[in-house]
Amino acid sequence: MNNRILVIGDETAADQVGGNLHQEGFEVVVTTSLADSSTLEVDFLLAICDDGPPDIDGFEMCRGLKSDRRTAGVPVILISDAARLESNADGLESIVDEFMTKPYLLAELLARVNLTLKRIGAFPTDPVTELSGNIAADIKLREAIRSEAPFSLMLLAANGLRQFHEVYGDQKFEQVIRFTADTVKEVISKQGGRGDYAAYLGGGTFSVITVPERAETLARSIIHIFDAGIKNFYSLGDAERGGLMTFDRQGRMVDNPIMAVSIGLASNEGRVIRSHWAAAEIARELLDYAMSFPESRCCKDQRTERQ
């Protein structure tokens, strides 16, 4: 799926806006003008115009995007100062989909990007896992919090993936990521229910949003399938030996067991969770604890509101 965002602005926009969007999983194309027609030959999810830098008239850039058949359907966010927005208010709705006033917070811009993509139903998809990423996962978690309905957030990762990557390389690493993603998707497809949602957060970590009554069943099934198939990615010798050897920083050999899948499970079933940050922090703490064990394990939050 296309995950490109066009940013029209100067080097500051490239560093600040482009850099933050790249961290969110987008491919960012930065330009200072639309003079190079080839820039518009590719598809974009969204365009952001930064009005104000020397020689960059954001309003004209927006008009150019909307008048070009290749980009007429691309949502446009314009960033300008209040006076410029007021003086160009007539016809503004015909050339932009969203606008923001300067100065602005980068978090505010990312939120506006999220809302715009949510409105058009477009999110970047990881090419290896074919799952959406951080932005979609964040929006889904916020929705779960706002609904005040019971939910469970599961964070899971292959324990020992870094060492495996070090020994077996990028291709095998991607195969394990894909296997983990396929395992999650298979379990949700067969045992999940309406509203269950999975995403790939990067770095080998996945998230699943479900309801409390299904969460532990899904976790057990993920562990069962993962444990049954993970040895297939090792050499015969490592599989028979039950692990692989790496070197620590002191040059000493370290025995690493066959990878396990670790799961942290947070829920508002027994306590109030007031923000998506709190939910993610709880699940991350539990994932870290689960990863302290060599075998596959799901660690569930046992704390209640009284505690």
JSON list of C-alpha atoms in Angstrom, two decimals, residues 29-147:
[
{"chain": "A", "resi": 29, "resn": "VAL", "atom": "CA", "xyz": [9.11, 13.28, -0.38]},
{"chain": "A", "resi": 30, "resn": "VAL", "atom": "CA", "xyz": [10.24, 16.89, 0.21]},
{"chain": "A", "resi": 31, "resn": "THR", "atom": "CA", "xyz": [10.23, 19.58, -2.47]},
{"chain": "A", "resi": 32, "resn": "THR", "atom": "CA", "xyz": [10.41, 23.37, -2.53]},
{"chain": "A", "resi": 33, "resn": "SER", "atom": "CA", "xyz": [8.20, 23.76, -5.60]},
{"chain": "A", "resi": 34, "resn": "LEU", "atom": "CA", "xyz": [6.01, 21.96, -8.09]},
{"chain": "A", "resi": 35, "resn": "ALA", "atom": "CA", "xyz": [8.20, 23.02, -11.02]},
{"chain": "A", "resi": 36, "resn": "ASP", "atom": "CA", "xyz": [9.60, 19.51, -11.35]},
{"chain": "A", "resi": 37, "resn": "SER", "atom": "CA", "xyz": [6.61, 17.71, -12.81]},
{"chain": "A", "resi": 38, "resn": "SER", "atom": "CA", "xyz": [8.15, 14.30, -12.15]},
{"chain": "A", "resi": 39, "resn": "THR", "atom": "CA", "xyz": [7.60, 14.85, -8.41]},
{"chain": "A", "resi": 40, "resn": "LEU", "atom": "CA", "xyz": [3.87, 14.40, -8.98]},
{"chain": "A", "resi": 41, "resn": "GLU", "atom": "CA", "xyz": [4.19, 11.26, -11.07]},
{"chain": "A", "resi": 42, "resn": "VAL", "atom": "CA", "xyz": [4.01, 9.08, -7.93]},
{"chain": "A", "resi": 43, "resn": "ASP", "atom": "CA", "xyz": [0.99, 8.54, -5.70]},
{"chain": "A", "resi": 44, "resn": "PHE", "atom": "CA", "xyz": [0.71, 10.33, -2.37]},
{"chain": "A", "resi": 45, "resn": "LEU", "atom": "CA", "xyz": [-1.51, 9.67, 0.63]},
{"chain": "A", "resi": 46, "resn": "LEU", "atom": "CA", "xyz": [-1.34, 13.29, 1.71]},
{"chain": "A", "resi": 47, "resn": "ALA", "atom": "CA", "xyz": [0.37, 16.61, 0.98]},
{"chain": "A", "resi": 48, "resn": "ILE", "atom": "CA", "xyz": [1.56, 19.17, 3.53]},
{"chain": "A", "resi": 49, "resn": "CYS", "atom": "CA", "xyz": [2.30, 22.72, 2.38]},
{"chain": "A", "resi": 50, "resn": "ASP", "atom": "CA", "xyz": [4.38, 24.97, 4.61]},
{"chain": "A", "resi": 51, "resn": "ASP", "atom": "CA", "xyz": [3.50, 28.56, 3.70]},
{"chain": "A", "resi": 52, "resn": "GLY", "atom": "CA", "xyz": [6.00, 31.26, 4.57]},
{"chain": "A", "resi": 53, "resn": "PRO", "atom": "CA", "xyz": [9.58, 30.23, 3.79]},
{"chain": "A", "resi": 54, "resn": "PRO", "atom": "CA", "xyz": [11.22, 32.47, 1.16]},
{"chain": "A", "resi": 55, "resn": "ASP", "atom": "CA", "xyz": [9.91, 31.83, -2.34]},
{"chain": "A", "resi": 56, "resn": "ILE", "atom": "CA", "xyz": [7.30, 29.33, -1.10]},
{"chain": "A", "resi": 57, "resn": "ASP", "atom": "CA", "xyz": [3.69, 30.51, -1.38]},
{"chain": "A", "resi": 58, "resn": "GLY", "atom": "CA", "xyz": [1.78, 27.72, 0.30]},
{"chain": "A", "resi": 59, "resn": "PHE", "atom": "CA", "xyz": [-1.56, 28.91, -1.05]},
{"chain": "A", "resi": 60, "resn": "GLU", "atom": "CA", "xyz": [-0.32, 28.79, -4.64]},
{"chain": "A", "resi": 61, "resn": "MET", "atom": "CA", "xyz": [1.17, 25.36, -3.99]},
{"chain": "A", "resi": 62, "resn": "CYS", "atom": "CA", "xyz": [-2.19, 24.12, -2.73]},
{"chain": "A", "resi": 63, "resn": "ARG", "atom": "CA", "xyz": [-3.94, 25.53, -5.80]},
{"chain": "A", "resi": 64, "resn": "GLY", "atom": "CA", "xyz": [-1.38, 23.81, -7.99]},
{"chain": "A", "resi": 65, "resn": "LEU", "atom": "CA", "xyz": [-1.97, 20.46, -6.30]},
{"chain": "A", "resi": 66, "resn": "LYS", "atom": "CA", "xyz": [-5.75, 20.71, -6.58]},
{"chain": "A", "resi": 67, "resn": "SER", "atom": "CA", "xyz": [-5.64, 21.82, -10.23]},
{"chain": "A", "resi": 68, "resn": "ASP", "atom": "CA", "xyz": [-3.34, 19.00, -11.32]},
{"chain": "A", "resi": 69, "resn": "ARG", "atom": "CA", "xyz": [-5.29, 15.87, -12.26]},
{"chain": "A", "resi": 70, "resn": "ARG", "atom": "CA", "xyz": [-2.56, 13.69, -10.72]},
{"chain": "A", "resi": 71, "resn": "THR", "atom": "CA", "xyz": [-2.95, 15.20, -7.26]},
{"chain": "A", "resi": 72, "resn": "ALA", "atom": "CA", "xyz": [-6.46, 16.66, -7.33]},
{"chain": "A", "resi": 73, "resn": "GLY", "atom": "CA", "xyz": [-7.73, 13.90, -5.03]},
{"chain": "A", "resi": 74, "resn": "VAL", "atom": "CA", "xyz": [-4.84, 14.07, -2.56]},
{"chain": "A", "resi": 75, "resn": "PRO", "atom": "CA", "xyz": [-5.81, 15.61, 0.82]},
{"chain": "A", "resi": 76, "resn": "VAL", "atom": "CA", "xyz": [-3.84, 18.79, 1.51]},
{"chain": "A", "resi": 77, "resn": "ILE", "atom": "CA", "xyz": [-2.87, 20.29, 4.88]},
{"chain": "A", "resi": 78, "resn": "LEU", "atom": "CA", "xyz": [-1.76, 23.93, 4.76]},
{"chain": "A", "resi": 79, "resn": "ILE", "atom": "CA", "xyz": [0.40, 25.45, 7.50]},
{"chain": "A", "resi": 80, "resn": "SER", "atom": "CA", "xyz": [0.40, 29.25, 7.62]},
{"chain": "A", "resi": 81, "resn": "ASP", "atom": "CA", "xyz": [0.16, 32.17, 10.03]},
{"chain": "A", "resi": 82, "resn": "ALA", "atom": "CA", "xyz": [-3.21, 33.49, 11.18]},
{"chain": "A", "resi": 83, "resn": "ALA", "atom": "CA", "xyz": [-2.99, 36.76, 9.23]},
{"chain": "A", "resi": 84, "resn": "ARG", "atom": "CA", "xyz": [-2.27, 35.00, 5.93]},
{"chain": "A", "resi": 85, "resn": "LEU", "atom": "CA", "xyz": [-5.08, 32.53, 6.51]},
{"chain": "A", "resi": 86, "resn": "GLU", "atom": "CA", "xyz": [-7.51, 35.35, 7.25]},
{"chain": "A", "resi": 87, "resn": "SER", "atom": "CA", "xyz": [-6.52, 37.40, 4.20]},
{"chain": "A", "resi": 88, "resn": "ASN", "atom": "CA", "xyz": [-6.86, 34.35, 1.95]},
{"chain": "A", "resi": 89, "resn": "ALA", "atom": "CA", "xyz": [-10.03, 32.99, 3.56]},
{"chain": "A", "resi": 90, "resn": "ASP", "atom": "CA", "xyz": [-12.12, 33.29, 0.40]},
{"chain": "A", "resi": 91, "resn": "GLY", "atom": "CA", "xyz": [-11.93, 30.03, -1.49]},
{"chain": "A", "resi": 92, "resn": "LEU", "atom": "CA", "xyz": [-9.67, 28.41, 1.08]},
{"chain": "A", "resi": 93, "resn": "GLU", "atom": "CA", "xyz": [-11.94, 25.37, 1.40]},
{"chain": "A", "resi": 94, "resn": "SER", "atom": "CA", "xyz": [-11.55, 24.64, -2.31]},
{"chain": "A", "resi": 95, "resn": "ILE", "atom": "CA", "xyz": [-7.77, 24.28, -2.12]},
{"chain": "A", "resi": 96, "resn": "VAL", "atom": "CA", "xyz": [-7.12, 22.71, 1.30]},
{"chain": "A", "resi": 97, "resn": "ASP", "atom": "CA", "xyz": [-8.66, 19.92, 3.34]},
{"chain": "A", "resi": 98, "resn": "GLU", "atom": "CA", "xyz": [-7.13, 21.01, 6.66]},
{"chain": "A", "resi": 99, "resn": "PHE", "atom": "CA", "xyz": [-5.17, 24.05, 7.81]},
{"chain": "A", "resi": 100, "resn": "MET", "atom": "CA", "xyz": [-3.04, 24.86, 10.84]},
{"chain": "A", "resi": 101, "resn": "THR", "atom": "CA", "xyz": [-1.79, 28.16, 12.22]},
{"chain": "A", "resi": 102, "resn": "LYS", "atom": "CA", "xyz": [1.80, 28.92, 13.13]},
{"chain": "A", "resi": 103, "resn": "PRO", "atom": "CA", "xyz": [3.38, 28.39, 15.58]},
{"chain": "A", "resi": 104, "resn": "TYR", "atom": "CA", "xyz": [2.31, 24.78, 16.00]},
{"chain": "A", "resi": 105, "resn": "LEU", "atom": "CA", "xyz": [3.39, 21.70, 17.90]},
{"chain": "A", "resi": 106, "resn": "LEU", "atom": "CA", "xyz": [4.66, 18.71, 15.93]},
{"chain": "A", "resi": 107, "resn": "ALA", "atom": "CA", "xyz": [2.34, 16.53, 18.02]},
{"chain": "A", "resi": 108, "resn": "GLU", "atom": "CA", "xyz": [-0.55, 18.66, 16.78]},
{"chain": "A", "resi": 109, "resn": "LEU", "atom": "CA", "xyz": [0.52, 18.18, 13.17]},
{"chain": "A", "resi": 110, "resn": "LEU", "atom": "CA", "xyz": [0.82, 14.41, 13.61]},
{"chain": "A", "resi": 111, "resn": "ALA", "atom": "CA", "xyz": [-2.65, 14.34, 15.17]},
{"chain": "A", "resi": 112, "resn": "ARG", "atom": "CA", "xyz": [-4.03, 16.29, 12.19]},
{"chain": "A", "resi": 113, "resn": "VAL", "atom": "CA", "xyz": [-2.35, 13.86, 9.80]},
{"chain": "A", "resi": 114, "resn": "ASN", "atom": "CA", "xyz": [-3.87, 10.95, 11.73]},
{"chain": "A", "resi": 115, "resn": "LEU", "atom": "CA", "xyz": [-7.36, 12.43, 11.59]},
{"chain": "A", "resi": 116, "resn": "THR", "atom": "CA", "xyz": [-7.09, 13.18, 7.88]},
{"chain": "A", "resi": 117, "resn": "LEU", "atom": "CA", "xyz": [-5.92, 9.66, 7.06]},
{"chain": "A", "resi": 118, "resn": "LYS", "atom": "CA", "xyz": [-8.60, 8.20, 9.29]},
{"chain": "A", "resi": 119, "resn": "ARG", "atom": "CA", "xyz": [-11.23, 10.19, 7.43]},
{"chain": "A", "resi": 120, "resn": "ILE", "atom": "CA", "xyz": [-10.13, 8.85, 4.05]},
{"chain": "A", "resi": 121, "resn": "GLY", "atom": "CA", "xyz": [-9.45, 5.37, 5.46]},
{"chain": "A", "resi": 122, "resn": "ALA", "atom": "CA", "xyz": [-5.80, 5.31, 4.45]},
{"chain": "A", "resi": 123, "resn": "PHE", "atom": "CA", "xyz": [-2.96, 4.09, 6.63]},
{"chain": "A", "resi": 124, "resn": "PRO", "atom": "CA", "xyz": [0.53, 2.91, 5.72]},
{"chain": "A", "resi": 125, "resn": "THR", "atom": "CA", "xyz": [0.93, -0.85, 5.70]},
{"chain": "A", "resi": 126, "resn": "ASP", "atom": "CA", "xyz": [4.18, -2.62, 6.53]},
{"chain": "A", "resi": 127, "resn": "PRO", "atom": "CA", "xyz": [5.29, -4.53, 3.41]},
{"chain": "A", "resi": 128, "resn": "VAL", "atom": "CA", "xyz": [6.62, -7.53, 5.36]},
{"chain": "A", "resi": 129, "resn": "THR", "atom": "CA", "xyz": [3.72, -8.09, 7.76]},
{"chain": "A", "resi": 130, "resn": "GLU", "atom": "CA", "xyz": [0.95, -6.53, 5.63]},
{"chain": "A", "resi": 131, "resn": "LEU", "atom": "CA", "xyz": [-0.33, -4.97, 8.85]},
{"chain": "A", "resi": 132, "resn": "SER", "atom": "CA", "xyz": [-0.89, -1.29, 9.54]},
{"chain": "A", "resi": 133, "resn": "GLY", "atom": "CA", "xyz": [1.55, 0.44, 11.85]},
{"chain": "A", "resi": 134, "resn": "ASN", "atom": "CA", "xyz": [1.85, 2.84, 14.76]},
{"chain": "A", "resi": 135, "resn": "ILE", "atom": "CA", "xyz": [-0.55, 5.50, 13.51]},
{"chain": "A", "resi": 136, "resn": "ALA", "atom": "CA", "xyz": [-3.49, 3.16, 12.97]},
{"chain": "A", "resi": 137, "resn": "ALA", "atom": "CA", "xyz": [-2.73, 1.28, 16.19]},
{"chain": "A", "resi": 138, "resn": "ASP", "atom": "CA", "xyz": [-2.65, 4.55, 18.12]},
{"chain": "A", "resi": 139, "resn": "ILE", "atom": "CA", "xyz": [-6.00, 5.64, 16.70]},
{"chain": "A", "resi": 140, "resn": "LYS", "atom": "CA", "xyz": [-7.61, 2.28, 17.48]},
{"chain": "A", "resi": 141, "resn": "LEU", "atom": "CA", "xyz": [-6.32, 2.39, 21.05]},
{"chain": "A", "resi": 142, "resn": "ARG", "atom": "CA", "xyz": [-7.59, 5.95, 21.54]},
{"chain": "A", "resi": 143, "resn": "GLU", "atom": "CA", "xyz": [-11.00, 4.83, 20.28]},
{"chain": "A", "resi": 144, "resn": "ALA", "atom": "CA", "xyz": [-11.01, 1.94, 22.75]},
{"chain": "A", "resi": 145, "resn": "ILE", "atom": "CA", "xyz": [-10.18, 4.31, 25.61]},
{"chain": "A", "resi": 146, "resn": "ARG", "atom": "CA", "xyz": [-12.87, 6.82, 24.61]},
{"chain": "A", "resi": 147, "resn": "SER", "atom": "CA", "xyz": [-15.55, 4.15, 24.29]}
]
